[in-house]
Amino acid sequence: MTLALVRRQAAIEIKHGKIADKWKVLRDASAAMGLLGIQSNSLAVLDALLSFYPDNELRQDAQLIVFPSNAQLALRAHAMAGATLRRHIAILVESGLIVRKDSANGKRFARKGDDGRIENAFGFDLSPLLARSEELAMLAQRVAAERASLRKAKESLTICRRDVRKLITAAMVEGADGDWQTTEDIYVALVSRIPRVPTLEGVTSVLDEMLMLREEVLNRLENLENNEKISTNAARIEQHIQNSKPESINEYEPRSEKEQGAKAGLSHQPKNKSQRAFPLELVLKACPMISDYAPRGVGNWRDLMSAAVVVRSMLGVSPSAYQDACEALGPENAAVAIACILERANFINSPGGYLRDLTRRSERGEFSLGPMLMALLKANGQGGLRAG
């Protein structure tokens, strides 16, 4: 018996006229057993105690104390051993579901008046079950909702796994261009992280990354398909433009550093239109260092692009290299690429050359920022994957 337990028992209050079905309360307690910290044997003992209460309804104005002997209680608790019985009674008391009301000699009994009614009883008080009936119902609903969410997440993960497996296999069998072995490694690493004992948090974490991987694979395959269509029609298009007057191409002159970060490319679409935008929150989790180069922190994409200009200069990336990246990737994704390079600056000998290589690969449809962000998420402890 602890001081906290004594205080909790003393604070039991039941609204006047309150009624609850005892078997409904037992079902709710059974559903919420994990949250209550009790076990199946504890529920068996509680079931047995409730069987000694004569009515089906727990009432505020009724005598809620039952006083069975250990032999009777053990018999109704499926012939439970005495030591086990006492242990689970203690668990029920500790969890606040019942209260002991001991007599002077420690025995359980009831005193009846002249009219035959029980005046005083010593044993186990069931009033906490009545007092907490609404709380137990809410806990049961919470468990049911979490169970339903977990079931849906597991089903979604199974479907997504199947889709990714089929896409990677098809790409490898048909000899599609790209580093599909790295994608395969990412997939295998993700599958290995699925918890043996599934929890909503664990399954959801893997599902989010599996969905991102599926989208990356679909984007890559779509890029390859588009490139094949362009190559097929290239000769036909060329003969139509040979005799036409070539139009002058205005070079993308580097703007001021501030304009280049905050404005450059905002009115221009990336050459590789399949490059998708990533949530800013995800980018900052994967690349937290970029925030150090924004005077007031990174609260929006404009802040990120302004910080990227500062980082570009610090890393020695030329304005033209950054401008090319803005045209190929789009200004937001170019800033994300700079943020990723900053995170891996210790492992990159030439940030400018590295950015130009990413730009060329993006123009050919062979590069996407998704695997790079996932690798950095994992490196920063955010549950991402190494994209190789």
mmCIF file of C-alpha atoms in Angstrom, residues 16 19 50 58 61 63 77 90 127 135 167-168 175 179 184 199 210 225 237 308 337:
data_model
loop_
_atom_site.group_PDB
_atom_site.id
_atom_site.type_symbol
_atom_site.label_atom_id
_atom_site.label_comp_id
_atom_site.label_asym_id
_atom_site.label_seq_id
_atom_site.Cartn_x
_atom_site.Cartn_y
_atom_site.Cartn_z
ATOM 1 C CA HIS A 16 -25.661 10.561 -7.209
ATOM 2 C CA ILE A 19 -25.684 3.240 -12.714
ATOM 3 C CA LEU A 50 -18.232 -9.327 -10.108
ATOM 4 C CA LEU A 58 -23.612 -1.334 -10.255
ATOM 5 C CA ASP A 61 -26.933 3.703 -3.730
ATOM 6 C CA GLN A 63 -23.869 -2.070 -1.298
ATOM 7 C CA ALA A 77 -11.438 -17.824 -11.110
ATOM 8 C CA ALA A 90 -2.905 -6.853 -5.615
ATOM 9 C CA SER A 127 -17.150 1.231 -6.341
ATOM 10 C CA GLU A 135 -13.033 6.445 -18.310
ATOM 11 C CA LEU A 167 8.265 -2.266 -60.235
ATOM 12 C CA ILE A 168 11.897 -2.982 -59.307
ATOM 13 C CA GLY A 175 17.081 -3.791 -68.456
ATOM 14 C CA ASP A 179 21.080 1.996 -60.683
ATOM 15 C CA GLU A 184 16.776 -2.827 -54.455
ATOM 16 C CA THR A 199 3.029 -1.009 -33.588
ATOM 17 C CA MET A 210 7.922 2.943 -48.662
ATOM 18 C CA GLU A 225 9.573 6.338 -70.944
ATOM 19 C CA ILE A 237 11.577 16.882 -85.403
ATOM 20 C CA ALA A 308 21.276 28.385 -50.175
ATOM 21 C CA ALA A 337 20.370 20.141 -53.413
#
